[in-house]
Tab-separated table of C-alpha atoms and ligand atoms in Angstrom:
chain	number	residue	atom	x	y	z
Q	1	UNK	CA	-15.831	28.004	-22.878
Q	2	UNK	CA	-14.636	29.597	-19.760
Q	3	UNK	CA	-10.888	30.620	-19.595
Q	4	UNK	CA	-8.715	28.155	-16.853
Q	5	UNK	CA	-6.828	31.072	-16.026
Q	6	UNK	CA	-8.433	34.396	-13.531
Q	7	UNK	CA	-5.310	36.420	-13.933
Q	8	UNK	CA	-4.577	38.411	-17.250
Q	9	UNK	CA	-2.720	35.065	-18.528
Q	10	UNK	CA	1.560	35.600	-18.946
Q	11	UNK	CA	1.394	33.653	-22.083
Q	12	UNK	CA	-0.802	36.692	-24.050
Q	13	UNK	CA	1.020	39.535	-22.157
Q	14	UNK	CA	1.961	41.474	-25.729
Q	15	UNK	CA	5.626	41.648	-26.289
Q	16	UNK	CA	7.567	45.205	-24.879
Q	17	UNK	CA	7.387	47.356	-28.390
Q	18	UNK	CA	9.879	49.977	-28.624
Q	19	UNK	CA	7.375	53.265	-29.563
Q	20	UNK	CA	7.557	53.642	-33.520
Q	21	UNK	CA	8.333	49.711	-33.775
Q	22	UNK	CA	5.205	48.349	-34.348
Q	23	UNK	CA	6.854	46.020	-36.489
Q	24	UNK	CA	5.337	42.494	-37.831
Q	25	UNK	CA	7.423	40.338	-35.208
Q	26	UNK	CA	5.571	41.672	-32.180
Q	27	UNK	CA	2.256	41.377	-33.379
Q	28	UNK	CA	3.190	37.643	-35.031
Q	29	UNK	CA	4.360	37.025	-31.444
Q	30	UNK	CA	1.808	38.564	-29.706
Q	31	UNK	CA	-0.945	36.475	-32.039
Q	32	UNK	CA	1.202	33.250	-31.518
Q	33	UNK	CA	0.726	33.791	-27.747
Q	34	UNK	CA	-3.030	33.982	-27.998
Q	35	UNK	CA	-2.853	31.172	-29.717
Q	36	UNK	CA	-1.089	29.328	-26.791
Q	37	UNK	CA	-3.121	30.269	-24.436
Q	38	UNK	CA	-6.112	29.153	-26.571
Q	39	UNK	CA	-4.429	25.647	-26.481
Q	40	UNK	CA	-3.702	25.652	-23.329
Q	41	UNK	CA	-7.566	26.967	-22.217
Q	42	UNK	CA	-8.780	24.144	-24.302
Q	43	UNK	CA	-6.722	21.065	-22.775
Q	44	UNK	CA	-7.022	22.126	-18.954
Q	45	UNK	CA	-11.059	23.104	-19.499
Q	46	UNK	CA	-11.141	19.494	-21.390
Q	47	UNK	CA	-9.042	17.193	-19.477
Q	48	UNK	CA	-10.532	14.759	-16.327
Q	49	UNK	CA	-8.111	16.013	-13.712
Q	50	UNK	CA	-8.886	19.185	-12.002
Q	51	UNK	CA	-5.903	21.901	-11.948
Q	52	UNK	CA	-5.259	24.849	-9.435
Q	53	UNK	CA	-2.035	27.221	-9.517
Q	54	UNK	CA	-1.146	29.547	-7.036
Q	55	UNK	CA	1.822	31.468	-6.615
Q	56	UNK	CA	4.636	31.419	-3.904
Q	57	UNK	CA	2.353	32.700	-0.806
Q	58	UNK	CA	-0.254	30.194	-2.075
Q	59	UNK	CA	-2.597	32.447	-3.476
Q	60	UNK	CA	-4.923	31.194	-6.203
Q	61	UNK	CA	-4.111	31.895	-9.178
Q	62	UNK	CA	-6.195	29.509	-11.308
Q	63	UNK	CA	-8.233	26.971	-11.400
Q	64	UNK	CA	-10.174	24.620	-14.434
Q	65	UNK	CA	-13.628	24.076	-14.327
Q	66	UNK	CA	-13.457	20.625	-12.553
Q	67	UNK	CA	-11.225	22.283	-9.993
Q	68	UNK	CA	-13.531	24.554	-9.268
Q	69	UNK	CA	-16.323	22.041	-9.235
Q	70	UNK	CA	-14.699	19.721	-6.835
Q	71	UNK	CA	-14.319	22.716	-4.420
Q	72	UNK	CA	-16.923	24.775	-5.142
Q	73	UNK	CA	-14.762	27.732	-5.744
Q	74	UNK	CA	-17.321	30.317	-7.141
Q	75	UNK	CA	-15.909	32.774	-10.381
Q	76	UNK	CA	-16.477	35.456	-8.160
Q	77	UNK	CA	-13.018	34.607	-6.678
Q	78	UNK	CA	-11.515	35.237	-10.115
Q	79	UNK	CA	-8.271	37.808	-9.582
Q	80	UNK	CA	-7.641	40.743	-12.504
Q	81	UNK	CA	-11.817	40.684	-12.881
Q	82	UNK	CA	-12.734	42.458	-9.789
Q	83	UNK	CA	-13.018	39.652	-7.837
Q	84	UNK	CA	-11.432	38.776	-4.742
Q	85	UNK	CA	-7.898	37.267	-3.933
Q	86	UNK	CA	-8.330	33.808	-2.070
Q	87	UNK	CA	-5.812	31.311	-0.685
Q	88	UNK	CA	-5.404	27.737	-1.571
Q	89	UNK	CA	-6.827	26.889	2.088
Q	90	UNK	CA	-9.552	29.171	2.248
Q	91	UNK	CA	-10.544	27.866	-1.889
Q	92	UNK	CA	-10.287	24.176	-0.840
Q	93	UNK	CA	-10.540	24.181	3.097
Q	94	UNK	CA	-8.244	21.921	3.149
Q	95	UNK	CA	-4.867	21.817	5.384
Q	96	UNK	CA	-3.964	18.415	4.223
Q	97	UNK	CA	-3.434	19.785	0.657
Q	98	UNK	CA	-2.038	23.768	1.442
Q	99	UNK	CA	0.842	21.255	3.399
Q	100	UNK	CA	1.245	18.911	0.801
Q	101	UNK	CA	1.802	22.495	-1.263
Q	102	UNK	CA	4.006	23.616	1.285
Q	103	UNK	CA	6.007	20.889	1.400
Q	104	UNK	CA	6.675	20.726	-2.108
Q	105	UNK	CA	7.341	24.321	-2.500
Q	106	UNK	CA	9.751	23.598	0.278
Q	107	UNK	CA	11.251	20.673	-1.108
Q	108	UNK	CA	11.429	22.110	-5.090
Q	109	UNK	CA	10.172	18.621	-5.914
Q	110	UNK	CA	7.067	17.088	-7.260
Q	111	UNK	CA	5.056	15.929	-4.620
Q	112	UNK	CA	2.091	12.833	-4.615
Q	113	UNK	CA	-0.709	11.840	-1.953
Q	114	UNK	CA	-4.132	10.187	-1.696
Q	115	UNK	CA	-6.125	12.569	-0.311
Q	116	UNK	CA	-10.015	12.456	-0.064
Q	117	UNK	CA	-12.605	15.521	-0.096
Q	118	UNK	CA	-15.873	15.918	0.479
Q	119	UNK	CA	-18.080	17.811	-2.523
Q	120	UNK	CA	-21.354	18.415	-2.393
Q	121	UNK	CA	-22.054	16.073	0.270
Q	122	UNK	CA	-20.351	13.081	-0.852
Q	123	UNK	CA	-16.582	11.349	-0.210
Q	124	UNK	CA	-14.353	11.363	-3.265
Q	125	UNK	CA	-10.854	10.260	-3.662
Q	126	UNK	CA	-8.124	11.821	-5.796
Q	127	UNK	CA	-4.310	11.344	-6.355
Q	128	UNK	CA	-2.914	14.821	-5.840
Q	129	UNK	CA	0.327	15.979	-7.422
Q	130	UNK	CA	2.031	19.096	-6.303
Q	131	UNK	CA	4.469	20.435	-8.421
Q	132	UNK	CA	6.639	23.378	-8.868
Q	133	UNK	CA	6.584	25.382	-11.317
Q	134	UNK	CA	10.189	24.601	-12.297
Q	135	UNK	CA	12.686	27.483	-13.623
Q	136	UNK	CA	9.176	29.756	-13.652
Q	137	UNK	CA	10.586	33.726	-13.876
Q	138	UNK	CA	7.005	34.776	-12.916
Q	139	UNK	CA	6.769	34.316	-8.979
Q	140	UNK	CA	2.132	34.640	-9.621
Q	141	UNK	CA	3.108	30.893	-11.307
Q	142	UNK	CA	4.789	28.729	-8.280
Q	143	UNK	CA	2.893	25.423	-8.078
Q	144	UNK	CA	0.325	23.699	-10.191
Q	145	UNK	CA	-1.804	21.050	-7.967
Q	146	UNK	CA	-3.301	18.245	-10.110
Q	147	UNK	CA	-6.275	16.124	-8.966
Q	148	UNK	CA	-6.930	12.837	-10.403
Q	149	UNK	CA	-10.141	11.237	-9.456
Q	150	UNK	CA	-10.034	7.759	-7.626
Q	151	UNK	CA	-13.252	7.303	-6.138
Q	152	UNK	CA	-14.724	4.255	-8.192
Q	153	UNK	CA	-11.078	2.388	-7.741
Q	154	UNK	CA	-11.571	2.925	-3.714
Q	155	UNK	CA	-15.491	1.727	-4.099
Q	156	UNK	CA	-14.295	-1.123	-5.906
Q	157	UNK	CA	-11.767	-2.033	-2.966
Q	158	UNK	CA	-14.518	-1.180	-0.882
Q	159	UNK	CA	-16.603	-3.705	-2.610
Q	160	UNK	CA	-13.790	-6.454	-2.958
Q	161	UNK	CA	-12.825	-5.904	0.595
Q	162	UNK	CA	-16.384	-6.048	2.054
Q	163	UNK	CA	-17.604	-8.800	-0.195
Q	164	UNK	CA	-14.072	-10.763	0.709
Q	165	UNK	CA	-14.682	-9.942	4.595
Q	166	UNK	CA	-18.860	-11.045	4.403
Q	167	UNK	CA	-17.831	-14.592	2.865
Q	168	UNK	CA	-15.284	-15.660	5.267
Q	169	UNK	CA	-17.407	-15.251	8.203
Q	170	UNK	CA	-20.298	-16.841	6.377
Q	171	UNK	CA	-17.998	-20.001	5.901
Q	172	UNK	CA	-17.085	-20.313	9.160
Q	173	UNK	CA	-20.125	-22.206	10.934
Q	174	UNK	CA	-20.359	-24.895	7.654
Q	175	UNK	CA	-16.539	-25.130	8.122
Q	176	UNK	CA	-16.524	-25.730	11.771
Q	177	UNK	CA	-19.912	-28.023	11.159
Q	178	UNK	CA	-17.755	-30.090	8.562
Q	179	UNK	CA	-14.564	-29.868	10.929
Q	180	UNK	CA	-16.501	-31.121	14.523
Q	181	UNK	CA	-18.601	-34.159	12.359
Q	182	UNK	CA	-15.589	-35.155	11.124
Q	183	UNK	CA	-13.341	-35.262	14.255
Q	184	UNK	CA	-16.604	-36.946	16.018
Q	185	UNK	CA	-16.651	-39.940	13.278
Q	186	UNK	CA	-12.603	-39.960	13.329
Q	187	UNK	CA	-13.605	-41.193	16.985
Q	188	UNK	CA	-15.703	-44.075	16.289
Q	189	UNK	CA	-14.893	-47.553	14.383
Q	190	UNK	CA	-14.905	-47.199	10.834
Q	191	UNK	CA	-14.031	-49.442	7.837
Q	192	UNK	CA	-10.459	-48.323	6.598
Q	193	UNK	CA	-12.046	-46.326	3.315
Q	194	UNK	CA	-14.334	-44.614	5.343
Q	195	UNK	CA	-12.039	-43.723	7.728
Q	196	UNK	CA	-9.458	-42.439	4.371
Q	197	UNK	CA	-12.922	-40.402	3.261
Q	198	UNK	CA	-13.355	-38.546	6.744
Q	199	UNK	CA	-9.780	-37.952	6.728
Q	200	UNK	CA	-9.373	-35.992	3.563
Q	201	UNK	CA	-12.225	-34.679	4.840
Q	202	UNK	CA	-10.872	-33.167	7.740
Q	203	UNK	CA	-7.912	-32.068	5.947
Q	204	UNK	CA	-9.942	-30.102	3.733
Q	205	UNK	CA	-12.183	-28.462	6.247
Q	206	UNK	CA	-8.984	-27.236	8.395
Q	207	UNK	CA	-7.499	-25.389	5.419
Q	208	UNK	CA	-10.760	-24.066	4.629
Q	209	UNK	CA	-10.637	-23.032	8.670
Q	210	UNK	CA	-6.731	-21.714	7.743
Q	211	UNK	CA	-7.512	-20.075	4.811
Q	212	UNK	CA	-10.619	-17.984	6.052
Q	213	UNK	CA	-9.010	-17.095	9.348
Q	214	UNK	CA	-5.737	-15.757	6.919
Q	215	UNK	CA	-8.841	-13.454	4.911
Q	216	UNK	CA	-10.025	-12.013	8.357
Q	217	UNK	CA	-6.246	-11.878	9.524
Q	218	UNK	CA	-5.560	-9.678	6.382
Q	219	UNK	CA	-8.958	-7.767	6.101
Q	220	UNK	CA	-8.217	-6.665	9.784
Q	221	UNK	CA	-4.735	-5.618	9.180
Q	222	UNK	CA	-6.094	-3.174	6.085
Q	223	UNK	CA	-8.798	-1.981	8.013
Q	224	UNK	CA	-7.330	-1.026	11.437
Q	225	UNK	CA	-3.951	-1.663	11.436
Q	226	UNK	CA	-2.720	-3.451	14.382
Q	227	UNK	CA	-5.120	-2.801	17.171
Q	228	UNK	CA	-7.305	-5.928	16.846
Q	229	UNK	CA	-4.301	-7.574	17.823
Q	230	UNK	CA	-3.714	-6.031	20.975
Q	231	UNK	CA	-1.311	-3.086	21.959
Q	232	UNK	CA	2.443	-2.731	21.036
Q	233	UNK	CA	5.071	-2.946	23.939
Q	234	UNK	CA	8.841	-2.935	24.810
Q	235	UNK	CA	9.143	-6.370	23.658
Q	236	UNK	CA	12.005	-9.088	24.384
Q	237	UNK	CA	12.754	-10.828	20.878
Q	238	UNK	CA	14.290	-14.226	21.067
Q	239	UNK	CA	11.125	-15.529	23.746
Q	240	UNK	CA	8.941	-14.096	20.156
Q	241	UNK	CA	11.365	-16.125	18.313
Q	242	UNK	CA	11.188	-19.182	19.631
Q	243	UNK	CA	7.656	-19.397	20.005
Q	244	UNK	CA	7.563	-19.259	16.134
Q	245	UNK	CA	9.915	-21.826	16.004
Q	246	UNK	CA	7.853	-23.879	17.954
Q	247	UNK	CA	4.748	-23.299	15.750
Q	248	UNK	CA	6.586	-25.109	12.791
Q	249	UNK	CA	8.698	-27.813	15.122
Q	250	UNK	CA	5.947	-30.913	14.013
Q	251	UNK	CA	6.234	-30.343	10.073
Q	252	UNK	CA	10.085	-29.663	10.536
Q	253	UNK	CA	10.297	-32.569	12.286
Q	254	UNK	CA	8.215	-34.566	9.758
Q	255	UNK	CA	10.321	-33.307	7.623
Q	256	UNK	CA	14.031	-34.193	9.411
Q	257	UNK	CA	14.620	-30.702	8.807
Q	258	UNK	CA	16.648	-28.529	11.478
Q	259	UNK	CA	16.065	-25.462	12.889
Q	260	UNK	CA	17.821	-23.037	14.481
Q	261	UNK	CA	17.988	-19.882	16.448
Q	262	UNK	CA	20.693	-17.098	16.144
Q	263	UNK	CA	19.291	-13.948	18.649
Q	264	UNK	CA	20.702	-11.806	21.374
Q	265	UNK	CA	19.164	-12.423	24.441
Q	266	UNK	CA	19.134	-8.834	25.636
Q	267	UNK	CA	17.655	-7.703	22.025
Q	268	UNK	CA	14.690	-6.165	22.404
Q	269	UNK	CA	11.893	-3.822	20.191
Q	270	UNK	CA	8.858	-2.063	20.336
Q	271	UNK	CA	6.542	-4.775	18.969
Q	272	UNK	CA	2.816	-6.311	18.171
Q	273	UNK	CA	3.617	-9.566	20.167
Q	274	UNK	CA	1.281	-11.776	18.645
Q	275	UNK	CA	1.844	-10.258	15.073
Q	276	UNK	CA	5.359	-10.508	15.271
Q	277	UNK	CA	5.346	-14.186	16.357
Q	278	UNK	CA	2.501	-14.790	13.294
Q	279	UNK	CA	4.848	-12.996	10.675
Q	280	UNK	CA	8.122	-14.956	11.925
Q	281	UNK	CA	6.360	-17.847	11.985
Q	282	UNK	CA	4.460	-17.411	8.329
Q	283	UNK	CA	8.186	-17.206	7.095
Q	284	UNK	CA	9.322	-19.907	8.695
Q	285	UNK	CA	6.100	-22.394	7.554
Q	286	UNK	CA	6.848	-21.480	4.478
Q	287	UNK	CA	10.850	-21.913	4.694
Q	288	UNK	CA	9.688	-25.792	5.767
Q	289	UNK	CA	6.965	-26.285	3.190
Q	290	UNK	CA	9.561	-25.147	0.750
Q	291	UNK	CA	12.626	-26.885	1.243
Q	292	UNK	CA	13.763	-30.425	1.291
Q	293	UNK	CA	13.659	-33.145	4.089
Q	294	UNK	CA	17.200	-32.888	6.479
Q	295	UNK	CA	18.170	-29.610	5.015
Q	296	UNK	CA	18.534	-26.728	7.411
Q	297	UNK	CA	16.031	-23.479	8.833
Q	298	UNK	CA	17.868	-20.802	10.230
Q	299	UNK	CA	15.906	-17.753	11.827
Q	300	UNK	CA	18.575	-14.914	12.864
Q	301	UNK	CA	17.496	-11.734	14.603
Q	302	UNK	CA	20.313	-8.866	15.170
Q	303	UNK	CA	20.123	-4.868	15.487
Q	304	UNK	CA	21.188	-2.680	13.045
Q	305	UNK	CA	21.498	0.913	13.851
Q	306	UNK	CA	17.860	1.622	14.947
Q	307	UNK	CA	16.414	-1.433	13.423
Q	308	UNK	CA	15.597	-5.257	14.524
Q	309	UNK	CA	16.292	-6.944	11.440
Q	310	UNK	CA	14.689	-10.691	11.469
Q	311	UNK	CA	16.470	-13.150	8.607
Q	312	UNK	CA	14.405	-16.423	7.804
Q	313	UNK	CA	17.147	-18.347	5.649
Q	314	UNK	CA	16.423	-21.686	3.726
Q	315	UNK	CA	17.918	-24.322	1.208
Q	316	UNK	CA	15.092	-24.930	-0.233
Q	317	UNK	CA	13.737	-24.620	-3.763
Q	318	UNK	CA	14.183	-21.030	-3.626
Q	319	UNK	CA	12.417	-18.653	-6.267
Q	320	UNK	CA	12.483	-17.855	-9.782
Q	321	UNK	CA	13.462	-13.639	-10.348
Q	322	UNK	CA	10.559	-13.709	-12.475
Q	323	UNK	CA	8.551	-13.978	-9.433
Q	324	UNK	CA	9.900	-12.157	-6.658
Q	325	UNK	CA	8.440	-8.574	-7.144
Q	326	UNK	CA	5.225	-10.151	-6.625
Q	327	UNK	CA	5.326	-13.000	-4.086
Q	328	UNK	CA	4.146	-10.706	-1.362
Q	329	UNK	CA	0.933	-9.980	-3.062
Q	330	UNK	CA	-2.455	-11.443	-2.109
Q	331	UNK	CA	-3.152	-14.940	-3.369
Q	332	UNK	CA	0.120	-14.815	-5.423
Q	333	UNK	CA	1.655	-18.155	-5.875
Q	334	UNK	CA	5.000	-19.272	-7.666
Q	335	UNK	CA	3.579	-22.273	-9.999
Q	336	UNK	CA	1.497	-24.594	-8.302
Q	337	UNK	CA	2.856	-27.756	-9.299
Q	338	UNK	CA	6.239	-26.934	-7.246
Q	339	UNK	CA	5.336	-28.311	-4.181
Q	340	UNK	CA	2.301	-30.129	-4.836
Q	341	UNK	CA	-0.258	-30.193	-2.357
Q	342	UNK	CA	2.125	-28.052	0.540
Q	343	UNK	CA	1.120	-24.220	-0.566
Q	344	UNK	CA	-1.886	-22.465	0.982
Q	345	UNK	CA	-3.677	-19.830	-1.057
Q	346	UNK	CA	-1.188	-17.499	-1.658
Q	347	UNK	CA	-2.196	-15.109	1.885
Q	348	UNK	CA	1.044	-15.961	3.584
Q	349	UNK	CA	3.498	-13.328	2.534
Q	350	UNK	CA	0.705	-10.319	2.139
Q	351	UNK	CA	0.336	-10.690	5.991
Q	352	UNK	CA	3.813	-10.842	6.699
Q	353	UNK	CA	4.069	-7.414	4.571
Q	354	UNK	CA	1.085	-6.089	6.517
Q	355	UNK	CA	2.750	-7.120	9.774
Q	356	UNK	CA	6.095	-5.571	8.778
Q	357	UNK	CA	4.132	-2.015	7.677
Q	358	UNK	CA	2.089	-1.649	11.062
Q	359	UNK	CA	5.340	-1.651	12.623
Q	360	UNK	CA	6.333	0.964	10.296
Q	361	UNK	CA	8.703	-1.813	8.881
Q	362	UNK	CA	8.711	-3.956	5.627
Q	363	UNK	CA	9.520	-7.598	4.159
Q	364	UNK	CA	11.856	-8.651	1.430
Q	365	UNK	CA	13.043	-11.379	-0.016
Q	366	UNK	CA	16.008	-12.778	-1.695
Q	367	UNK	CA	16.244	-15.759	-3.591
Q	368	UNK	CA	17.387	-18.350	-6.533
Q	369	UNK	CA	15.574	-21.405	-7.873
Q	370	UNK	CA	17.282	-24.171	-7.134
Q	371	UNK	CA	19.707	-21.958	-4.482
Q	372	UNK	CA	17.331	-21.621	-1.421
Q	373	UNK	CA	15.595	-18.102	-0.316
Q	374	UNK	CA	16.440	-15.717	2.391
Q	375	UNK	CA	13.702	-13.347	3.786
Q	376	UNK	CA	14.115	-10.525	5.687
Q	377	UNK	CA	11.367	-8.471	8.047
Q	378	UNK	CA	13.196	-5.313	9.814
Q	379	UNK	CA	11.264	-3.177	12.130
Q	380	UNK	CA	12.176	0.029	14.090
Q	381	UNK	CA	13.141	-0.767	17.490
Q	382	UNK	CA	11.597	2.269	18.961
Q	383	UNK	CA	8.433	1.765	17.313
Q	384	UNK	CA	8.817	4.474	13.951
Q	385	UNK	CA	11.166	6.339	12.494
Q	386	UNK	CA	14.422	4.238	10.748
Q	387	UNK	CA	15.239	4.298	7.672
Q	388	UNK	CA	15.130	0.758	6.111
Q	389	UNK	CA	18.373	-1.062	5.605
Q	390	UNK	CA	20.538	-0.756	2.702
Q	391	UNK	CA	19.504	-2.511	0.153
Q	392	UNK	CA	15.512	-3.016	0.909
Z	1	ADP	P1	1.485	-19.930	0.217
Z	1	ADP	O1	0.371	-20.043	1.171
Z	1	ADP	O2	1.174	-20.424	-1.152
Z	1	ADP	O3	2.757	-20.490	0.766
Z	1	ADP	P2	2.691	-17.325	0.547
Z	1	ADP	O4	2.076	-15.989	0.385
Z	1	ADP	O5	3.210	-17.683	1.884
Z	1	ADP	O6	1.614	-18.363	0.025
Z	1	ADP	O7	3.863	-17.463	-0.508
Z	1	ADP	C1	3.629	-17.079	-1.870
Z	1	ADP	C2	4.438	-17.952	-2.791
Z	1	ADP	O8	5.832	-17.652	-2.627
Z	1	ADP	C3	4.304	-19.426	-2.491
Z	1	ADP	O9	3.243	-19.979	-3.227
Z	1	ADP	C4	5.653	-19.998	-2.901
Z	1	ADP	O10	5.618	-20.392	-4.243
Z	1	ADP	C5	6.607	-18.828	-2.759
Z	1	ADP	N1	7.446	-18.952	-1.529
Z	1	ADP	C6	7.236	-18.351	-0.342
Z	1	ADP	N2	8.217	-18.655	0.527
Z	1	ADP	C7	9.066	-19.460	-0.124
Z	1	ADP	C8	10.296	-20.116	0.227
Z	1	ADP	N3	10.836	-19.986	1.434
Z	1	ADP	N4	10.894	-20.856	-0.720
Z	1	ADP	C9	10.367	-20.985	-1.954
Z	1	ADP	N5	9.211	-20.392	-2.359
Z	1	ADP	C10	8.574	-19.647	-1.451
């Protein structure tokens, strides 16, 4: 098996023997260190991940077979056998990782990013550590980079994603087929059960309508980020605000629940119009849906240091703990028979967290069952750049 490491390895450097002192210790030591490095040898040549070191100037200093595989980093580069010295960027032509190295030299911290490289012709993915070598008195030993394959997790997504994307826009010509025969017999006379029949109908085919346009809504936000949905600008917030509001007025209404509106009117942000409104108003459907008739909505908006911070507040049925770290996953939903027949597939609060991260932003939420639910979206005004708020 071929050694991991090209340098004469510290581990089996025999100990410093005073002359004449040849005594049983050093060689014990000296055979315990071969050992080591033996053991060590064996789990880095054996293990999935690929390993590189280098030292402090980010010359190699080793590398494990699948390492060298992954970068095609031929043995000729192998220091202390004649070969030639080679740095991390000219080994893995890579700049992304040499300032992922860089930074973590910089930082003395352990360091992790997705990165993707291409090997022998094809994409992969990997997870890459960077860590220092901590407290290491040999300045050849400064960082150890670990590679851990993701490749068939991101062909998977790939797959889910695609497969997810393929079947909502096959649905949507039998949806709108269902949708248009059934508002064109809504229009004629019909016996009363008939008319009940096209109804539910109806119903059905427009949350089939809400649910796939939510998929494409989502798939687009993963894909390309905000662009589909036009360009960001120097946006004025409480206009945004209350054209949420007025996406939810009917079912508030319905409902005898009030709503109101708490917002500067000089507050402003660098925003995705449309987005924005979609998020607010996604919290604020689901503040209605979720609470009982002739309680009360309120949607605040206020700025915090460097950040417009947008509060959906409710006295509704609010949300188990349990639950919480999870609601703003895809087609997560909190028990279905809590609001029977209200909840929609469980997409709401996934866009609202993709909303809040093209803006460089994000969405929490705070709540108790029984005690009503308070969500929050901040976003930095300026576009990027602030911190998030305590707390989130
Ligand atoms: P849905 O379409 O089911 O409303 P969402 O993604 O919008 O999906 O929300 C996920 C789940 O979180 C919902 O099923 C609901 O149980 C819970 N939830 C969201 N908002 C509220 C709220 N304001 N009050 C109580 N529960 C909520």
């Amino acid at each position: 098996m071929k050694s991991f490491f090209f340098v004469p390895n510290p581990l089996s450097k025999p100990k410093h023997t005073p002359p004449g002192e040849a005594d049983g210790a050093g060689a014990l030591s000296a055979l315990e260190a071969e050992s080591a490095r033996r053991r060590l040898d064996f789990v880095l040549n054996t293990i999935h991940e690929g390993v590189l070191a280098a030292d402090a100037g980010l010359t190699l200093q080793a590398a494990n077979p699948q390492a060298r595989n992954l970068f095609g980093i031929a043995p000729s580069f192998c220091l202390g056998r004649g070969g030639k010295s080679v740095s991390l960027l000219e080994a893995t032509r890579s700049t992304g990782l040499e300032a992922l190295a860089l930074e973590a030299l910089a930082q003395g911290a352990a360091l992790a990013k997705e990165m993707k490289f291409y090997s022998a012709g094809a994409e992969r993915h990997f997870l890459v550590s960077a860590a220092p070598f901590a407290g290491s008195d040999d300045e050849r030993w400064a960082l150890a980079l670990v590679f851990e394959e993701r490749t068939r997790l991101r062909t998977l997504e790939r797959v889910r994603k695609d497969f997810a994307a393929n079947v909502s826009h096959e649905l949507r010509t039998p949806i709108q087929v269902v949708k248009g025969f059934a508002e064109t017999l809504l229009e004629s006379p019909l016996a009363d059960a008939a008319r009940q029949g096209i109804e539910i109908i109806l119903k059905n085919a427009l949350s089939m309508e809400a649910l796939t346009a939510d998929l494409l809504c989502l798939m687009a936000l993963e894909e390309g980020g905000a662009p589909p949905f036009g360009g960001a600008e120097e946006t004025p917030v409480r206009p945004l605000l209350e054209e949420a509001l007025a996406a939810v007025e009917m079912p508030a209404q319905d409902k005898g629940i009030t709503l109101s509106l708490a917002c500067p009117a000089e507050l402003s942000a660098f925003l995705y119009r449309r987005l924005m409104i979609r998020g607010v108003a996604n919290l604020l459907d689901n503040a209605v849906k979720y609470s009982p008739p002739g309680s009360r909505v309120r949607l605040a908006a206020v700025q915090e240091a460097e950040r417009l911070v947008i509060t959906v507040q409710d006295q509704g049925i609010g949300i188990p703990a349990q639950h919480l770290p999870r609601i703003f996953e895809r087609f997560y939903r909190v028990g279905s028979g809590r609001c029977r027949g209200q909840g929609g597939a469980g997409l709401g609060l996934a866009i609202v967290r993709h909303i809040a991260q093209v803006h460089h932003g994000a969405a929490a939420a705070e709540s108790h069952a029984g005690e009503g639910s308070v969500f929050t979206l901040w976003v930095p005004v300026r576009g990027s750049g602030a911190p998030p708020p305590a707390g989130l």
